[in-house]
Short mmCIF file of C-alpha atoms in Angstrom, two decimals:
data_model
loop_
_atom_site.label_atom_id
_atom_site.label_comp_id
_atom_site.label_asym_id
_atom_site.label_seq_id
_atom_site.Cartn_x
_atom_site.Cartn_y
_atom_site.Cartn_z
CA MET A 395 -70.89 -53.65 9.56
CA LEU A 396 -69.02 -56.78 10.49
CA ASN A 397 -67.87 -57.70 13.92
CA ASN A 398 -64.13 -57.08 13.93
CA ALA A 399 -63.22 -59.44 16.78
CA THR A 400 -60.84 -61.38 14.52
CA SER A 401 -59.07 -58.40 12.92
CA LEU A 402 -55.40 -58.11 13.82
CA SER A 403 -55.44 -54.88 15.80
CA ARG A 404 -59.21 -54.24 16.04
CA SER A 405 -58.52 -50.94 14.30
CA GLY A 406 -58.82 -50.46 10.57
CA LEU A 407 -56.30 -47.65 10.57
CA ARG A 408 -53.75 -49.64 12.57
CA ASP A 409 -54.23 -52.70 10.33
CA TRP A 410 -53.70 -50.44 7.33
CA LEU A 411 -50.46 -49.10 8.80
CA ILE A 412 -49.18 -52.56 9.83
CA GLN A 413 -49.91 -53.81 6.31
CA ARG A 414 -47.67 -51.06 4.86
CA ALA A 415 -44.88 -51.42 7.42
CA THR A 416 -44.71 -55.22 6.97
CA ALA A 417 -44.80 -54.76 3.16
CA ILE A 418 -41.66 -52.60 3.36
CA ILE A 419 -39.84 -55.18 5.54
CA LEU A 420 -40.84 -58.00 3.17
CA SER A 421 -39.71 -56.05 0.09
CA ALA A 422 -36.35 -55.29 1.70
CA TYR A 423 -35.86 -58.94 2.66
CA PHE A 424 -36.83 -60.25 -0.77
CA ILE A 425 -34.41 -57.84 -2.49
CA PHE A 426 -31.68 -58.80 -0.01
CA ILE A 427 -32.05 -62.54 -0.75
CA LEU A 428 -32.39 -61.94 -4.51
CA VAL A 429 -29.20 -59.83 -4.64
CA TYR A 430 -27.37 -62.46 -2.57
CA LEU A 431 -28.43 -65.26 -4.93
CA PHE A 432 -27.42 -63.25 -8.00
CA ARG A 433 -23.99 -62.61 -6.48
CA HIS A 434 -23.53 -66.32 -5.69
CA PRO A 435 -24.53 -68.20 -8.85
CA HIS A 436 -22.63 -71.34 -7.76
CA LEU A 437 -23.81 -71.33 -4.20
CA THR A 438 -22.31 -73.91 -1.85
CA TYR A 439 -23.76 -75.23 1.37
CA TYR A 440 -21.00 -73.51 3.37
CA GLU A 441 -21.72 -70.06 1.91
CA TRP A 442 -25.48 -70.52 2.42
CA HIS A 443 -25.01 -71.80 5.96
CA ALA A 444 -22.61 -68.94 6.78
CA LEU A 445 -25.21 -66.42 5.58
CA PHE A 446 -27.94 -67.79 7.87
CA SER A 447 -25.64 -68.27 10.86
CA ASN A 448 -24.97 -64.53 10.93
CA THR A 449 -26.91 -63.03 13.85
CA TRP A 450 -28.07 -60.00 11.84
CA VAL A 451 -29.35 -62.21 9.04
CA LYS A 452 -31.18 -64.32 11.64
CA ILE A 453 -32.81 -61.22 13.11
CA PHE A 454 -33.71 -59.90 9.65
CA SER A 455 -35.11 -63.31 8.62
CA VAL A 456 -37.25 -63.76 11.73
CA MET A 457 -38.43 -60.17 11.35
CA ALA A 458 -39.46 -60.93 7.75
CA LEU A 459 -41.17 -64.14 8.92
CA ILE A 460 -43.22 -62.25 11.52
CA ALA A 461 -43.96 -59.52 8.96
CA MET A 462 -45.14 -62.20 6.49
CA VAL A 463 -47.49 -63.74 9.09
CA LEU A 464 -49.02 -60.38 10.08
CA HIS A 465 -49.25 -59.20 6.45
CA SER A 466 -50.92 -62.48 5.41
CA TRP A 467 -53.37 -62.33 8.29
CA ILE A 468 -54.51 -58.80 7.45
CA GLY A 469 -54.89 -59.73 3.77
CA LEU A 470 -56.77 -62.96 4.46
CA TRP A 471 -58.97 -61.28 7.05
CA THR A 472 -59.87 -58.61 4.49
CA ILE A 473 -60.72 -61.28 1.91
CA SER A 474 -62.85 -63.27 4.39
CA THR A 475 -64.80 -60.25 5.61
CA ASP A 476 -65.43 -59.10 2.01
CA TYR A 477 -66.67 -62.37 0.56
CA PHE A 478 -68.09 -64.47 3.42
CA ILE A 479 -70.89 -62.20 4.50
CA ALA A 480 -74.61 -62.63 5.11
CA ARG A 481 -75.46 -60.94 1.79
CA PHE A 482 -73.70 -63.75 -0.12
CA GLN A 483 -74.10 -66.89 2.00
CA GLY A 484 -76.92 -65.91 4.37
CA SER A 485 -76.81 -67.24 7.94
CA LYS A 486 -74.08 -69.73 6.99
CA ALA A 487 -71.65 -66.88 6.28
CA VAL A 488 -70.41 -66.55 9.84
CA TYR A 489 -69.47 -70.25 9.97
CA ILE A 490 -67.70 -70.17 6.61
CA ARG A 491 -65.84 -67.02 7.67
CA LEU A 492 -64.76 -68.49 11.00
CA ALA A 493 -63.69 -71.77 9.37
CA PHE A 494 -61.63 -69.84 6.80
CA GLN A 495 -60.07 -67.62 9.44
CA GLY A 496 -59.43 -70.57 11.77
CA PHE A 497 -57.73 -72.56 9.02
CA PHE A 498 -55.40 -69.70 8.08
CA ALA A 499 -54.71 -68.69 11.70
CA LEU A 500 -53.54 -72.25 12.30
CA LEU A 501 -51.53 -72.39 9.05
CA LEU A 502 -49.79 -69.07 9.77
CA LEU A 503 -49.03 -70.14 13.34
CA ILE A 504 -47.42 -73.32 11.97
CA TYR A 505 -45.40 -71.20 9.49
CA LEU A 506 -44.22 -68.97 12.32
CA LEU A 507 -43.12 -71.82 14.60
CA PHE A 508 -41.62 -73.88 11.76
CA GLY A 509 -39.80 -70.81 10.42
CA VAL A 510 -38.39 -69.83 13.81
CA GLN A 511 -37.21 -73.40 14.33
CA ILE A 512 -35.43 -73.44 10.93
CA LEU A 513 -33.81 -70.03 11.36
CA TRP A 514 -32.88 -70.23 15.04
CA GLY A 515 -31.67 -73.80 14.63
CA VAL A 516 -28.79 -72.78 12.34
CA SER A 517 -25.65 -73.08 14.46
CA SER A 518 -23.53 -69.94 14.66
CA MET B 492 -73.23 -45.92 10.80
CA LEU B 493 -76.79 -45.22 11.95
CA SER B 494 -77.28 -42.58 9.30
CA MET B 495 -76.31 -45.03 6.55
CA ASN B 496 -79.15 -46.16 4.35
CA THR B 497 -79.25 -49.92 4.92
CA LYS B 498 -81.86 -50.53 2.20
CA ARG B 499 -79.61 -49.54 -0.68
CA PRO B 500 -80.08 -51.64 -3.81
CA VAL B 501 -77.42 -54.29 -4.19
CA ASN B 502 -76.46 -56.08 -7.36
CA LEU B 503 -76.36 -59.72 -6.29
CA ASP B 504 -75.13 -61.09 -9.59
CA MET B 505 -71.38 -60.49 -9.38
CA LEU B 506 -70.81 -61.99 -12.83
CA SER B 507 -73.04 -59.37 -14.46
CA ILE B 508 -70.65 -56.63 -13.40
CA LYS B 509 -68.03 -55.83 -16.00
CA LEU B 510 -64.75 -55.32 -14.19
CA PRO B 511 -62.73 -52.28 -15.23
CA LEU B 512 -58.93 -52.59 -15.49
CA THR B 513 -58.42 -51.17 -12.00
CA ALA B 514 -60.75 -53.82 -10.54
CA ILE B 515 -58.90 -56.59 -12.38
CA ALA B 516 -55.62 -55.24 -10.96
CA SER B 517 -57.18 -55.22 -7.50
CA ILE B 518 -58.60 -58.74 -7.62
CA LEU B 519 -55.26 -60.05 -8.96
CA HIS B 520 -53.54 -58.43 -5.98
CA ARG B 521 -55.76 -60.56 -3.75
CA ILE B 522 -55.39 -63.74 -5.81
CA SER B 523 -51.59 -63.41 -5.98
CA GLY B 524 -51.44 -62.83 -2.21
CA PHE B 525 -53.65 -65.87 -1.61
CA ILE B 526 -51.39 -68.03 -3.81
CA LEU B 527 -48.28 -66.73 -2.02
CA VAL B 528 -49.63 -67.77 1.40
CA PHE B 529 -49.75 -71.38 0.22
CA ILE B 530 -46.44 -71.45 -1.67
CA ILE B 531 -44.57 -69.88 1.26
CA GLY B 532 -45.19 -73.08 3.23
CA PHE B 533 -43.45 -75.04 0.48
CA PHE B 534 -40.55 -72.57 0.42
CA LEU B 535 -40.15 -72.85 4.19
CA TYR B 536 -39.79 -76.59 3.67
CA LEU B 537 -37.14 -75.97 0.97
CA LEU B 538 -35.32 -73.56 3.31
CA ASP B 539 -35.35 -76.24 5.99
CA CYS B 540 -33.82 -78.79 3.56
CA SER B 541 -31.18 -76.28 2.43
CA LEU B 542 -29.99 -75.54 5.96
CA GLN B 543 -30.25 -78.91 7.73
CA SER B 544 -27.01 -80.46 6.46
CA GLU B 545 -24.72 -80.56 3.47
CA SER B 546 -26.32 -83.77 2.20
CA THR B 547 -29.87 -82.37 2.29
CA PHE B 548 -28.55 -79.21 0.58
CA THR B 549 -26.93 -81.25 -2.23
CA LEU B 550 -30.06 -83.35 -2.62
CA LEU B 551 -32.20 -80.20 -2.83
CA VAL B 552 -29.93 -78.63 -5.49
CA LYS B 553 -30.35 -81.80 -7.60
CA GLN B 554 -34.13 -81.78 -7.10
CA LEU B 555 -34.39 -78.13 -8.15
CA ASN B 556 -34.10 -79.17 -11.82
CA GLN B 557 -37.39 -81.05 -11.65
CA GLY B 558 -40.19 -79.58 -13.71
CA TRP B 559 -42.79 -79.26 -10.96
CA ILE B 560 -40.36 -77.53 -8.58
CA GLN B 561 -39.33 -75.15 -11.38
CA SER B 562 -43.04 -74.44 -12.00
CA MET B 563 -43.57 -73.73 -8.29
CA ILE B 564 -40.60 -71.32 -8.29
CA TRP B 565 -41.94 -69.62 -11.40
CA LEU B 566 -45.44 -69.36 -9.92
CA PHE B 567 -44.03 -67.98 -6.67
CA LEU B 568 -41.87 -65.37 -8.40
CA SER B 569 -44.65 -64.37 -10.83
CA ALA B 570 -47.19 -63.98 -8.03
CA PHE B 571 -44.61 -62.15 -5.94
CA ILE B 572 -43.66 -59.71 -8.72
CA TYR B 573 -47.29 -58.87 -9.38
CA HIS B 574 -48.08 -58.53 -5.66
CA PHE B 575 -44.97 -56.37 -5.25
CA CYS B 576 -45.84 -54.02 -8.17
CA ALA B 577 -49.46 -53.69 -7.03
CA GLY B 578 -48.20 -52.99 -3.50
CA ILE B 579 -45.85 -50.24 -4.70
CA LYS B 580 -48.79 -48.76 -6.62
CA HIS B 581 -50.80 -48.76 -3.38
CA LEU B 582 -48.00 -47.05 -1.46
CA LEU B 583 -47.68 -44.37 -4.16
CA MET B 584 -51.43 -43.80 -4.08
CA ASP B 585 -51.30 -43.54 -0.27
CA MET B 586 -48.77 -40.76 -0.76
CA GLY B 587 -51.20 -39.03 -3.07
CA TYR B 588 -49.77 -39.92 -6.49
CA GLY B 589 -51.98 -41.16 -9.28
CA GLU B 590 -55.30 -40.94 -7.52
CA SER B 591 -57.33 -39.72 -10.47
CA LYS B 592 -59.41 -42.10 -12.57
CA THR B 593 -57.16 -41.89 -15.61
CA SER B 594 -53.87 -42.17 -13.75
CA GLY B 595 -55.31 -45.04 -11.70
CA ARG B 596 -56.12 -46.88 -14.92
CA ILE B 597 -52.66 -46.16 -16.34
CA ALA B 598 -50.98 -47.36 -13.13
CA ALA B 599 -53.05 -50.57 -13.11
CA GLY B 600 -52.20 -51.25 -16.77
CA PHE B 601 -48.52 -50.46 -16.21
CA CYS B 602 -48.46 -52.76 -13.19
CA LEU B 603 -50.04 -55.62 -15.16
CA LEU B 604 -47.79 -55.08 -18.17
CA ILE B 605 -44.55 -54.99 -16.17
CA SER B 606 -45.33 -58.14 -14.21
CA VAL B 607 -46.54 -60.08 -17.25
CA VAL B 608 -43.36 -59.15 -19.17
CA ILE B 609 -41.10 -60.07 -16.22
CA SER B 610 -42.98 -63.36 -15.67
CA ILE B 611 -42.60 -64.33 -19.34
CA LEU B 612 -38.91 -63.38 -19.41
CA LEU B 613 -38.39 -65.32 -16.19
CA GLY B 614 -40.11 -68.38 -17.63
CA VAL B 615 -37.98 -68.21 -20.81
CA TRP B 616 -34.81 -67.74 -18.74
CA MET B 617 -35.68 -70.71 -16.51
CA VAL B 618 -36.43 -73.01 -19.44
CA CYS B 619 -33.27 -72.09 -21.38
#
């Protein structure tokens, strides 16, 4: 059994539940944006800007952003702990796994901060 | 964990294992998710361009016609649709639907079929 120090909640059951809850938020957000784009085929900057300056849309967007980061982390963690294990890569496995996890932890942190900056920066 | 037999035989040659349809559906769920993680960074950049100012928005709208950006959008939507369908399948199975071997195979096939059809239609629609 692998050390689960890098898992999101250090509980398989809780990770499983977070993965489902974030999936529902992400689906709702994707459908919301898709419906909006279909209803505005000739979208202008002013309409688009007005959408993202709405406080509720900001909250929903940041919520989706956080959901995406958590959902991605659980998925990537699962991939790394399934494929980068001693049985496949021997004693090097732990280094490969940590490098993989470190890279994606950094990437997702950048996504989170960049995303918050974009969304919160839209003037109301 | 102590009671588990740790000396179980393990097939080391992954390529010698023939993947059933359900396994293909599962590995594609992972691959599509992995692709999405990368493309989301690009889409965050596009979102940034679209919201910065009217001039960056107009420039972005012009750039959207470029082939490689269209391909990225198609890849994103295709990966998303598959990931979405496979996710719905997971949620239904969590609720206890379609857990048998046969229904699992049908669900995996259905999931693959729907997303392939939507991806092709989407590609045709984007090109036309």
